[in-house]
PDB file of C-alpha atoms in Angstrom:
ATOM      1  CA  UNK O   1      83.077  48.097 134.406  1.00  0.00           C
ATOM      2  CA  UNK O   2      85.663  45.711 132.848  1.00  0.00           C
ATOM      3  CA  UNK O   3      84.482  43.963 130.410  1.00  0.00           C
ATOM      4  CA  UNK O   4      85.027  39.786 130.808  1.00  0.00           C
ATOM      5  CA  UNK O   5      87.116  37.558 128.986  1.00  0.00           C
ATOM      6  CA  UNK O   6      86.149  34.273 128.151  1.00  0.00           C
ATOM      7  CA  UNK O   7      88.503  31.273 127.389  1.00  0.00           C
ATOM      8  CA  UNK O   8      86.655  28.383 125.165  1.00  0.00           C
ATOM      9  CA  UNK O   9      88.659  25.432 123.718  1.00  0.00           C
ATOM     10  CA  UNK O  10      88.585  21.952 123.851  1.00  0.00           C
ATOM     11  CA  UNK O  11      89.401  20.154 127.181  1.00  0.00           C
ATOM     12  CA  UNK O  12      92.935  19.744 128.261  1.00  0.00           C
ATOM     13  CA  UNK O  13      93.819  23.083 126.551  1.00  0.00           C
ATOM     14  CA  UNK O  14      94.420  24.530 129.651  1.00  0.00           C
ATOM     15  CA  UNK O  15      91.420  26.861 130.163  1.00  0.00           C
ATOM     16  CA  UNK O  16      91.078  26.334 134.043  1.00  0.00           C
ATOM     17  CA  UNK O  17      94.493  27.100 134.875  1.00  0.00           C
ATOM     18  CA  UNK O  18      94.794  29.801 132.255  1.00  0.00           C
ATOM     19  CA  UNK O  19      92.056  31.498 133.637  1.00  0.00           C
ATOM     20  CA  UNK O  20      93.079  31.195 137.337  1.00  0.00           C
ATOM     21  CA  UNK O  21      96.426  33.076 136.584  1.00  0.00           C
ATOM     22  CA  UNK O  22      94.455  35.701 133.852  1.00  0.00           C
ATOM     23  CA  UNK O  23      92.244  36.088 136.704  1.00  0.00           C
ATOM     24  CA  UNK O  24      94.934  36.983 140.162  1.00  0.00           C
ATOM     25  CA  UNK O  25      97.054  38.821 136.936  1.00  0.00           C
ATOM     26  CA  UNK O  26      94.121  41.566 136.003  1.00  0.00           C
ATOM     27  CA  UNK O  27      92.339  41.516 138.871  1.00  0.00           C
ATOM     28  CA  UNK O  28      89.249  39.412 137.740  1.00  0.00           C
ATOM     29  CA  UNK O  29      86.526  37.101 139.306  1.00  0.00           C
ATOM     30  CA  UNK O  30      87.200  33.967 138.375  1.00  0.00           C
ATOM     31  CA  UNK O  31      83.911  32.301 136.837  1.00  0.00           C
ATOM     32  CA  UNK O  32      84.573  28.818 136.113  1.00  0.00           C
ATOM     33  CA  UNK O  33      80.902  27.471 134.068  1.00  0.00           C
ATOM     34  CA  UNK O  34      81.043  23.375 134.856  1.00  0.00           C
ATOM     35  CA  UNK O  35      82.085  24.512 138.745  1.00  0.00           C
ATOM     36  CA  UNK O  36      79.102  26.939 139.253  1.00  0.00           C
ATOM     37  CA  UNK O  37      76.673  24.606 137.470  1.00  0.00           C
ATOM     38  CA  UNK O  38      78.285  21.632 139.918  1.00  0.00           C
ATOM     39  CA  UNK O  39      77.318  24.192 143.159  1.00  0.00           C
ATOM     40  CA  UNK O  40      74.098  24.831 141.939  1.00  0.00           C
ATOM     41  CA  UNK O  41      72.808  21.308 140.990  1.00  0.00           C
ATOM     42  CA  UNK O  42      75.085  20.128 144.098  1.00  0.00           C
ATOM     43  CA  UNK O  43      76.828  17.253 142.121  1.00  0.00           C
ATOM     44  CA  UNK O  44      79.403  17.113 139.566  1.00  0.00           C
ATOM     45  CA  UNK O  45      78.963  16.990 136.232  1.00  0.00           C
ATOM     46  CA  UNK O  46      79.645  13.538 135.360  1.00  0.00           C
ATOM     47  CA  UNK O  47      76.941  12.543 137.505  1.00  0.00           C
ATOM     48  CA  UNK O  48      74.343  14.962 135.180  1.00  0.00           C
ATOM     49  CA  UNK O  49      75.258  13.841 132.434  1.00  0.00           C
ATOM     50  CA  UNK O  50      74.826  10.173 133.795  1.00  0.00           C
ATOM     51  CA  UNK O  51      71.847  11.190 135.582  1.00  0.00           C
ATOM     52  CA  UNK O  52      70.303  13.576 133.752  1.00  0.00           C
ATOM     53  CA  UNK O  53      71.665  13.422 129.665  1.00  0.00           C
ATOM     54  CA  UNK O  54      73.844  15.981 127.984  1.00  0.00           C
ATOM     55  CA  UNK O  55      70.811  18.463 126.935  1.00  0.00           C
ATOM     56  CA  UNK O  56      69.913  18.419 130.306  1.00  0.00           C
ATOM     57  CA  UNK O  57      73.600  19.558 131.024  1.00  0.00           C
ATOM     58  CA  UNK O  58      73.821  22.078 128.167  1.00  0.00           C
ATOM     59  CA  UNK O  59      70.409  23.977 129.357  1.00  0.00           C
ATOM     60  CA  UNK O  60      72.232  24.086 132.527  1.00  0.00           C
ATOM     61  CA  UNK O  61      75.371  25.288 130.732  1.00  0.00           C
ATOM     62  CA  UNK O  62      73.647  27.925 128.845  1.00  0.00           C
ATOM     63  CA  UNK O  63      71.592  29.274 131.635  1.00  0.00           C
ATOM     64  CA  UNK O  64      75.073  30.192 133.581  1.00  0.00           C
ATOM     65  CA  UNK O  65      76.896  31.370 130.713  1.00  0.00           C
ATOM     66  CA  UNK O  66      74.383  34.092 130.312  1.00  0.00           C
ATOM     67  CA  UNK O  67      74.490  35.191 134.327  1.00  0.00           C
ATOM     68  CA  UNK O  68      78.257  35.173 134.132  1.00  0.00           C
ATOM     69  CA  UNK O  69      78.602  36.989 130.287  1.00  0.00           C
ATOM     70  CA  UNK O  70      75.602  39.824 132.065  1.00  0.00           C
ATOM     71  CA  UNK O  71      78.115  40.744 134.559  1.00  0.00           C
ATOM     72  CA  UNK O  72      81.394  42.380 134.027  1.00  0.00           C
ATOM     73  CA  UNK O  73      85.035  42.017 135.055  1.00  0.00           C
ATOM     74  CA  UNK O  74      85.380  38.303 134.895  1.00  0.00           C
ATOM     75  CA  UNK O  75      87.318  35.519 133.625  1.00  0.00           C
ATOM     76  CA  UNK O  76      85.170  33.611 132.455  1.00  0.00           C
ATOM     77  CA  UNK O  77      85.907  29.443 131.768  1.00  0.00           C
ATOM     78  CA  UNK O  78      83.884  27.178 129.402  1.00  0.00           C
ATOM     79  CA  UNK O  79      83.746  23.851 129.159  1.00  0.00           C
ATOM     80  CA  UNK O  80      84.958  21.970 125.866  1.00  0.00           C
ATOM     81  CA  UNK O  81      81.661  22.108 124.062  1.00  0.00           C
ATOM     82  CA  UNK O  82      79.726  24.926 125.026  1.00  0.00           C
ATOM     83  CA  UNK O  83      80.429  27.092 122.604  1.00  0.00           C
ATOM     84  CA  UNK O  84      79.125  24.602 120.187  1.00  0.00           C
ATOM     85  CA  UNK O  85      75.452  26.695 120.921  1.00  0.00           C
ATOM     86  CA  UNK O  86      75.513  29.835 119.287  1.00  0.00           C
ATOM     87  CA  UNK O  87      73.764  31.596 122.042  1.00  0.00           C
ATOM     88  CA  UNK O  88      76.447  31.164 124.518  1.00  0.00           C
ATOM     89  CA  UNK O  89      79.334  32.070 121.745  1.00  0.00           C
ATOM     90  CA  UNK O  90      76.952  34.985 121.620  1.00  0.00           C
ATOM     91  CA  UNK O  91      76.602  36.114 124.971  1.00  0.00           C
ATOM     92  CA  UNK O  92      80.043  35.390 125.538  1.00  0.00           C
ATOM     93  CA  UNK O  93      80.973  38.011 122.648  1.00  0.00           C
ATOM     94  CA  UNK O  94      78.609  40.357 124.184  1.00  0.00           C
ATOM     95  CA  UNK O  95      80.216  40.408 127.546  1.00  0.00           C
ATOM     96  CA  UNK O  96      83.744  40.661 126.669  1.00  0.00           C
ATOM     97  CA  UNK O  97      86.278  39.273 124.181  1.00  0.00           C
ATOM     98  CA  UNK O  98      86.052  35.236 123.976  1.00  0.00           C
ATOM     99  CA  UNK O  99      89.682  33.644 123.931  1.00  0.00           C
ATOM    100  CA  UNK O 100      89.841  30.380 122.053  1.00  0.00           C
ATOM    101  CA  UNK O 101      92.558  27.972 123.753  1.00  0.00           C
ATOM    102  CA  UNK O 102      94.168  24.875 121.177  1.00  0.00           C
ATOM    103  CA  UNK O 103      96.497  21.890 121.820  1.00  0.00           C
ATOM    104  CA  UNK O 104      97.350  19.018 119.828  1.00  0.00           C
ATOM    105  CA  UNK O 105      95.264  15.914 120.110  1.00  0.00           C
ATOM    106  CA  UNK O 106      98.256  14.085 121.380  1.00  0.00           C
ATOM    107  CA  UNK O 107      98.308  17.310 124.145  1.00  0.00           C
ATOM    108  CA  UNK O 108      95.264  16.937 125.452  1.00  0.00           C
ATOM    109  CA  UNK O 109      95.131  12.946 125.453  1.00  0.00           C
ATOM    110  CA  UNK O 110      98.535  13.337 127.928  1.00  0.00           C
ATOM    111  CA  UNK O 111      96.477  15.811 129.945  1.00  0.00           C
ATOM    112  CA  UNK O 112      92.971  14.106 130.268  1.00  0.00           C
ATOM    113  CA  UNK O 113      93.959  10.550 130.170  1.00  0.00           C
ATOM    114  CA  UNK O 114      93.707  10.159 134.197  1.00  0.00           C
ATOM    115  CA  UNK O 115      90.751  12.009 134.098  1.00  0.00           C
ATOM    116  CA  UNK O 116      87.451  10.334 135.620  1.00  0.00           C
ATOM    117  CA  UNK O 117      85.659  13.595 134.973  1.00  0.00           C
ATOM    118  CA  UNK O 118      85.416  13.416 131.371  1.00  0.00           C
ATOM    119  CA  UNK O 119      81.939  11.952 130.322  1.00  0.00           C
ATOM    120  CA  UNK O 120      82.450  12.484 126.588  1.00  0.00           C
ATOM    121  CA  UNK O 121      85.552  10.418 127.047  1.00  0.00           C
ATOM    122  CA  UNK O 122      83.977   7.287 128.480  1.00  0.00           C
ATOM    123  CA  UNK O 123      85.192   4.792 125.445  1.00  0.00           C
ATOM    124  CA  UNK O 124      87.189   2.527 124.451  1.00  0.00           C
ATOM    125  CA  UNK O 125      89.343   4.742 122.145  1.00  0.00           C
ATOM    126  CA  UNK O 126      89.983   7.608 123.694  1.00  0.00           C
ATOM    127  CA  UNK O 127      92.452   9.286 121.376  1.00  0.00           C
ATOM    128  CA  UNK O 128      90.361   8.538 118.679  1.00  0.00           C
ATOM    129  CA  UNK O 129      87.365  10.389 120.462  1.00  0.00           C
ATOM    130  CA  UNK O 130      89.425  13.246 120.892  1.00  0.00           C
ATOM    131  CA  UNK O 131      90.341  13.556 117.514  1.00  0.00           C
ATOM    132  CA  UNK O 132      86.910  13.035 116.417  1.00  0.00           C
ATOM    133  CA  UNK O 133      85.378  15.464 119.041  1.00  0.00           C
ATOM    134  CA  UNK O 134      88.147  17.966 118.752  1.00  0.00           C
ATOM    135  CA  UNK O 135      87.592  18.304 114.348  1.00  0.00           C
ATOM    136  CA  UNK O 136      83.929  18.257 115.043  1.00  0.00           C
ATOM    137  CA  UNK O 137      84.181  21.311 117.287  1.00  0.00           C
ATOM    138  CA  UNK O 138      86.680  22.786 115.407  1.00  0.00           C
ATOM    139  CA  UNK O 139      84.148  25.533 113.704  1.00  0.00           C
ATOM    140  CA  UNK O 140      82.883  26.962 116.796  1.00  0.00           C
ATOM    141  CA  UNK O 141      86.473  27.520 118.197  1.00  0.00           C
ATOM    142  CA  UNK O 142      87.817  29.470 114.868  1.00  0.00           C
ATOM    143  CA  UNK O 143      84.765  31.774 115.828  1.00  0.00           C
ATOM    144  CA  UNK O 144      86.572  33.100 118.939  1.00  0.00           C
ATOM    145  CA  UNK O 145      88.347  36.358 118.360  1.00  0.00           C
ATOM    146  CA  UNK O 146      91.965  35.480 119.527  1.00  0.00           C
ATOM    147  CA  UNK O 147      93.321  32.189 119.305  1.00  0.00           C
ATOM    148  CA  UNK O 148      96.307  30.539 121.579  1.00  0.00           C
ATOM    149  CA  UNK O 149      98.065  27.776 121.656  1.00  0.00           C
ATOM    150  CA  UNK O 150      99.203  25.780 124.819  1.00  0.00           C
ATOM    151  CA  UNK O 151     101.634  22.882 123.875  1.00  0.00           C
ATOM    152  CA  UNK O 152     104.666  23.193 125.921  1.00  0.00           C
ATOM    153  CA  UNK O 153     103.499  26.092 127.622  1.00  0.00           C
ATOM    154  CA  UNK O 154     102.857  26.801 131.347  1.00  0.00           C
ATOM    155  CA  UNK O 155      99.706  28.288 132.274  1.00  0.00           C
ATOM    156  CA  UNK O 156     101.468  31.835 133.080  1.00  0.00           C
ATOM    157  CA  UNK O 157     103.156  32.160 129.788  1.00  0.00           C
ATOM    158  CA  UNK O 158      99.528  31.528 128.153  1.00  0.00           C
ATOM    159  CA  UNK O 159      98.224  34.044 130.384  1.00  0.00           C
ATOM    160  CA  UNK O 160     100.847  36.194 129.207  1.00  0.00           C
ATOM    161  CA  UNK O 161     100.501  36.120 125.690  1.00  0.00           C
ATOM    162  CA  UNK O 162      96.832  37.068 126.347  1.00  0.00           C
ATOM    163  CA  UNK O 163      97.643  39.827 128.439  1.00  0.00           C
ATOM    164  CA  UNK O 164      99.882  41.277 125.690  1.00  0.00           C
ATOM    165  CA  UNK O 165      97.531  40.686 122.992  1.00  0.00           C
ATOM    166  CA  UNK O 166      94.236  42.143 125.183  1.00  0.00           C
ATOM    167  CA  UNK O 167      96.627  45.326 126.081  1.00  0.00           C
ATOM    168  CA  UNK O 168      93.563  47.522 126.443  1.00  0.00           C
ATOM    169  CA  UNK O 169      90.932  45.460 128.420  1.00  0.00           C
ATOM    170  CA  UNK O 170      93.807  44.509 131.515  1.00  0.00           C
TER     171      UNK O 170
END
């Protein structure tokens, strides 16, 4: 069995669509974490963490980054803080080689600024948050074993880089 590859970074990096073309490029499931924790709880994740708090979320989070990291032959995508728990940078490692994605904060303000599906981004200054998030999280990314970054790239020459970097695992 293949083993997975995991893209973590902070939102607006461009995990999702990274991952979609890594994924129809090797030959990969595609295991996108918020989207199987929205079919299993059967509402999106905005409405958890309004519902339900962010631990609430992360359990959630951590519970289906160990299914997908158990299995093999994946892409697997994160969402912007869950590698901030060791135990899923951990399983993550375990499974496969974890990918860390990075854009400027000005970057990922242009991507996410339209976005209603950003919880952490609910305030009043958003590019501020992003810094502040974005330096805060900065640790757990630097832990991943390759590191990539997205400004003024398209999704397929991402996934390219990768692909020439993780030669052996394609």
């Amino acid at each position: 069995m293949r083993r997975n590859i995991a893209l973590v970074g902070f939102m607006g990096t461009g995990k999702s669509s990274v991952g979609k073309v890594l994924a129809k490029k090797t030959g990969r499931k595609l295991v996108d974490i918020d989207r199987e924790i929205e079919v299993a709880e059967k509402r999106k994740i905005a409405e958890i963490f309004a519902q339900d708090g962010e631990p609430r979320f992360r359990a959630l989070e951590k519970e289906a980054i160990a299914r997908a990291s158990s299995g093999g032959n994946a892409v697997i995508t994160t969402g912007g803080g869950a590698v901030t728990d060791p135990a899923n940078l951990e399983a993550l490692k375990a499974g496969g080689v974890v990918v860390a994605l990075w854009a400027t904060p000005e970057t990922i303000h242009r991507r996410v600024k339209d976005s209603k599906a950003r919880p952490l981004l609910n305030v009043a200054d958003v590019p501020g948050e992003i810094r502040r998030l974005l330096e805060s999280r900065r640790p757990f990314y630097e832990k991943a074993d390759h590191h990539f970054h997205t400004d003024g790239r398209t999704a397929s020459q991402v996934a390219g880089m990768i692909l020439e970097k993780l030669r052996d695992l394609a």
